[in-house]
Tab-separated table of N, CA and C in Angstrom:
chain	number	residue	atom	x	y	z
R	1	MET	N	0.867	-1.410	0.003
R	1	MET	CA	0.152	-0.462	-0.528
R	1	MET	C	1.016	1.697	0.344
R	2	THR	N	0.871	2.140	-1.087
R	2	THR	CA	1.494	3.634	-1.186
R	2	THR	C	0.743	4.750	-0.828
R	3	ILE	N	1.221	5.099	0.889
R	3	ILE	CA	1.232	6.337	0.935
R	3	ILE	C	1.759	7.674	0.227
R	4	THR	N	0.890	8.980	-0.373
R	4	THR	CA	1.034	9.987	-1.232
R	4	THR	C	0.958	10.480	-0.054
R	5	TYR	N	2.050	11.762	0.181
R	5	TYR	CA	2.047	12.473	0.978
R	5	TYR	C	1.427	13.783	0.099
R	6	GLN	N	0.533	14.631	0.137
R	6	GLN	CA	0.112	15.555	-0.189
R	6	GLN	C	0.476	17.156	0.507
R	7	PRO	N	1.597	17.669	0.693
R	7	PRO	CA	1.738	18.663	1.959
R	7	PRO	C	0.388	20.350	1.169
R	8	VAL	N	0.427	20.108	0.081
R	8	VAL	CA	-0.573	21.079	0.097
R	8	VAL	C	-1.893	20.665	0.265
R	9	LYS	N	-2.402	19.902	0.412
R	9	LYS	CA	-3.480	19.777	0.817
R	9	LYS	C	-3.212	20.019	2.650
R	10	GLU	N	-2.281	19.594	2.856
R	10	GLU	CA	-1.932	19.242	4.444
R	10	GLU	C	-2.273	20.803	4.613
R	11	LEU	N	-1.187	21.934	3.716
R	11	LEU	CA	-1.368	22.946	4.387
R	11	LEU	C	-2.702	23.487	4.566
R	12	ASP	N	-3.766	23.629	2.833
R	12	ASP	CA	-4.442	23.897	2.573
R	12	ASP	C	-5.466	23.417	4.062
R	13	ASP	N	-6.188	22.362	4.965
R	13	ASP	CA	-6.142	21.819	6.414
R	13	ASP	C	-5.791	23.215	7.363
R	14	ILE	N	-4.128	23.034	7.294
R	14	ILE	CA	-3.807	23.725	8.421
R	14	ILE	C	-4.357	25.441	8.288
R	15	ARG	N	-4.757	25.495	6.836
R	15	ARG	CA	-5.301	26.895	6.656
R	15	ARG	C	-6.523	27.389	7.605
R	16	VAL	N	-7.205	26.540	6.513
R	16	VAL	CA	-8.403	26.149	7.725
R	16	VAL	C	-8.766	25.959	8.890
R	17	GLU	N	-7.965	25.555	9.664
R	17	GLU	CA	-8.072	25.124	10.650
R	17	GLU	C	-7.913	26.545	11.419
R	18	ILE	N	-7.105	26.850	10.958
R	18	ILE	CA	-6.377	28.515	12.320
R	18	ILE	C	-7.754	29.853	11.607
R	19	GLN	N	-8.248	29.328	10.721
R	19	GLN	CA	-9.382	30.503	10.370
R	19	GLN	C	-10.759	29.768	11.337
R	20	ARG	N	-10.960	28.889	11.420
R	20	ARG	CA	-11.630	27.813	12.552
R	20	ARG	C	-11.257	28.910	13.941
R	21	LEU	N	-10.213	28.298	14.718
R	21	LEU	CA	-9.769	28.727	15.035
R	21	LEU	C	-9.860	30.223	16.091
R	22	LYS	N	-9.967	31.064	14.549
R	22	LYS	CA	-9.554	32.109	15.026
R	22	LYS	C	-10.778	32.826	14.812
R	23	ALA	N	-12.243	32.698	14.123
R	23	ALA	CA	-13.394	32.826	13.754
R	23	ALA	C	-13.497	31.992	15.725
R	24	ARG	N	-13.625	30.916	15.934
R	24	ARG	CA	-14.735	30.751	17.550
R	24	ARG	C	-13.638	31.580	18.107
R	25	GLU	N	-12.023	31.821	18.713
R	25	GLU	CA	-11.561	32.973	20.270
R	25	GLU	C	-12.419	34.435	19.021
R	26	LYS	N	-12.433	34.861	18.385
R	26	LYS	CA	-13.208	36.145	18.017
R	26	LYS	C	-14.853	35.762	18.898
R	27	SER	N	-15.850	34.808	18.715
R	27	SER	CA	-16.969	34.924	18.695
R	27	SER	C	-16.853	34.069	20.753
R	28	LEU	N	-15.512	33.549	21.230
R	28	LEU	CA	-15.682	33.525	23.012
R	28	LEU	C	-15.271	35.351	23.253
R	29	ARG	N	-14.206	36.134	22.176
R	29	ARG	CA	-13.897	37.041	22.984
R	29	ARG	C	-15.086	37.770	23.049
R	30	ALA	N	-16.044	38.069	21.792
R	30	ALA	CA	-17.615	38.716	21.833
R	30	ALA	C	-17.913	38.043	23.157
R	31	VAL	N	-18.292	36.940	23.086
R	31	VAL	CA	-19.108	36.774	25.010
R	31	VAL	C	-18.138	37.636	25.860
R	32	LEU	N	-17.325	37.182	25.902
R	32	LEU	CA	-16.816	37.343	27.572
R	32	LEU	C	-17.094	39.392	27.128
R	33	LEU	N	-16.440	39.567	26.546
R	33	LEU	CA	-16.795	41.108	27.013
R	33	LEU	C	-18.135	41.352	27.250
R	34	SER	N	-19.261	40.919	26.306
R	34	SER	CA	-20.750	40.988	26.655
R	34	SER	C	-20.948	40.880	27.719
R	35	ARG	N	-20.177	39.865	28.657
R	35	ARG	CA	-20.808	39.486	30.064
R	35	ARG	C	-19.994	40.843	31.020
R	36	PRO	N	-21.195	41.496	32.246
R	36	PRO	CA	-20.514	42.226	32.493
R	36	PRO	C	-20.147	41.496	34.129
R	37	PHE	N	-19.313	42.452	34.467
R	37	PHE	CA	-17.602	41.290	35.194
R	37	PHE	C	-17.902	43.119	36.417
R	38	ARG	N	-18.026	42.955	37.796
R	38	ARG	CA	-16.923	43.496	38.226
R	38	ARG	C	-15.709	43.667	38.533
R	39	GLN	N	-14.827	44.825	39.118
R	39	GLN	CA	-13.620	45.284	39.223
R	39	GLN	C	-13.363	44.209	40.257
R	40	GLY	N	-12.669	43.351	39.979
R	40	GLY	CA	-11.725	43.279	42.306
R	40	GLY	C	-11.860	42.199	42.026
R	41	GLU	N	-13.239	40.703	41.863
R	41	GLU	CA	-13.834	39.980	41.823
R	41	GLU	C	-13.155	38.581	41.048
R	42	SER	N	-11.980	37.969	41.352
R	42	SER	CA	-11.147	36.953	40.962
R	42	SER	C	-12.232	35.393	40.662
R	43	GLY	N	-13.241	35.494	41.768
R	43	GLY	CA	-14.220	34.089	41.428
R	43	GLY	C	-14.426	34.544	39.853
R	44	ASP	N	-15.351	35.797	39.411
R	44	ASP	CA	-15.952	35.438	37.616
R	44	ASP	C	-14.798	35.925	36.732
R	45	ALA	N	-13.218	35.957	36.967
R	45	ALA	CA	-12.466	35.363	35.751
R	45	ALA	C	-12.330	34.034	35.934
R	46	ASP	N	-12.232	33.780	37.201
R	46	ASP	CA	-11.473	31.789	37.525
R	46	ASP	C	-13.174	31.627	36.573
R	47	THR	N	-13.768	31.205	37.249
R	47	THR	CA	-14.816	31.065	36.278
R	47	THR	C	-14.486	30.932	34.750
R	48	VAL	N	-14.900	31.989	33.829
R	48	VAL	CA	-15.178	32.016	32.597
R	48	VAL	C	-13.185	31.565	32.450
R	49	GLU	N	-12.848	31.792	32.801
R	49	GLU	CA	-11.290	30.278	32.457
R	49	GLU	C	-11.403	29.268	32.202
R	50	ARG	N	-12.385	28.643	33.182
R	50	ARG	CA	-12.153	27.608	33.092
R	50	ARG	C	-13.279	27.315	32.020
R	51	GLN	N	-14.601	27.955	31.940
R	51	GLN	CA	-15.635	27.487	31.027
R	51	GLN	C	-14.482	27.705	29.497
R	52	LEU	N	-14.296	28.617	29.621
R	52	LEU	CA	-13.519	28.900	28.096
R	52	LEU	C	-12.805	27.854	28.105
R	53	ARG	N	-11.833	26.938	28.818
R	53	ARG	CA	-11.219	25.395	28.829
R	53	ARG	C	-12.036	24.881	28.238
R	54	GLN	N	-13.129	24.479	29.453
R	54	GLN	CA	-13.643	23.145	28.770
R	54	GLN	C	-14.322	23.777	27.413
R	55	VAL	N	-14.636	24.458	27.052
R	55	VAL	CA	-15.354	24.570	25.805
R	55	VAL	C	-14.178	23.882	24.340
R	56	PHE	N	-12.738	24.705	24.637
R	56	PHE	CA	-11.398	24.081	23.559
R	56	PHE	C	-11.665	22.794	23.633
R	57	ARG	N	-12.311	22.269	24.857
R	57	ARG	CA	-11.699	20.172	25.753
R	57	ARG	C	-12.735	19.835	24.470
R	58	GLN	N	-13.814	20.309	23.641
R	58	GLN	CA	-14.814	20.109	23.202
R	58	GLN	C	-14.509	18.966	22.251
R	59	PRO	N	-14.635	17.467	21.693
R	59	PRO	CA	-14.130	16.893	21.205
R	59	PRO	C	-14.816	17.509	19.484
R	60	ARG	N	-15.644	17.772	19.082
R	60	ARG	CA	-16.158	18.684	18.511
R	60	ARG	C	-15.594	20.000	17.709
R	61	PHE	N	-15.392	20.405	18.567
R	61	PHE	CA	-14.639	21.987	18.402
R	61	PHE	C	-13.056	21.366	17.299
R	62	PHE	N	-12.269	19.953	17.205
R	62	PHE	CA	-11.392	19.666	16.594
R	62	PHE	C	-11.561	18.843	15.441
R	63	GLN	N	-11.997	18.715	15.575
R	63	GLN	CA	-13.377	17.845	14.186
R	63	GLN	C	-12.768	18.394	12.973
R	64	ARG	N	-12.311	18.250	11.989
R	64	ARG	CA	-11.941	18.490	10.483
R	64	ARG	C	-13.467	18.633	9.638
R	65	THR	N	-13.461	19.587	9.731
R	65	THR	CA	-14.957	19.568	8.351
R	65	THR	C	-14.195	18.915	6.825
R	66	GLY	N	-15.362	18.627	5.901
R	66	GLY	CA	-14.851	17.880	4.954
R	66	GLY	C	-15.096	19.503	4.135
R	67	THR	N	-13.337	19.774	3.292
R	67	THR	CA	-13.337	20.873	2.521
R	67	THR	C	-13.049	19.562	0.850
């Protein structure tokens, strides 16, 4: 069985993944900025950080889409 290496396709996949991650980051930042936070309260910041980490752990977040 011969496996052919396709660097162009791999680069395209990486570019698509980067675009998807940037879009996800933008949406997460929008959510973060839309929530009112009280200054000096570390509990809220810890909660938000924990929620963001949970989002990035979702397996569907890293699934490649067919392009």
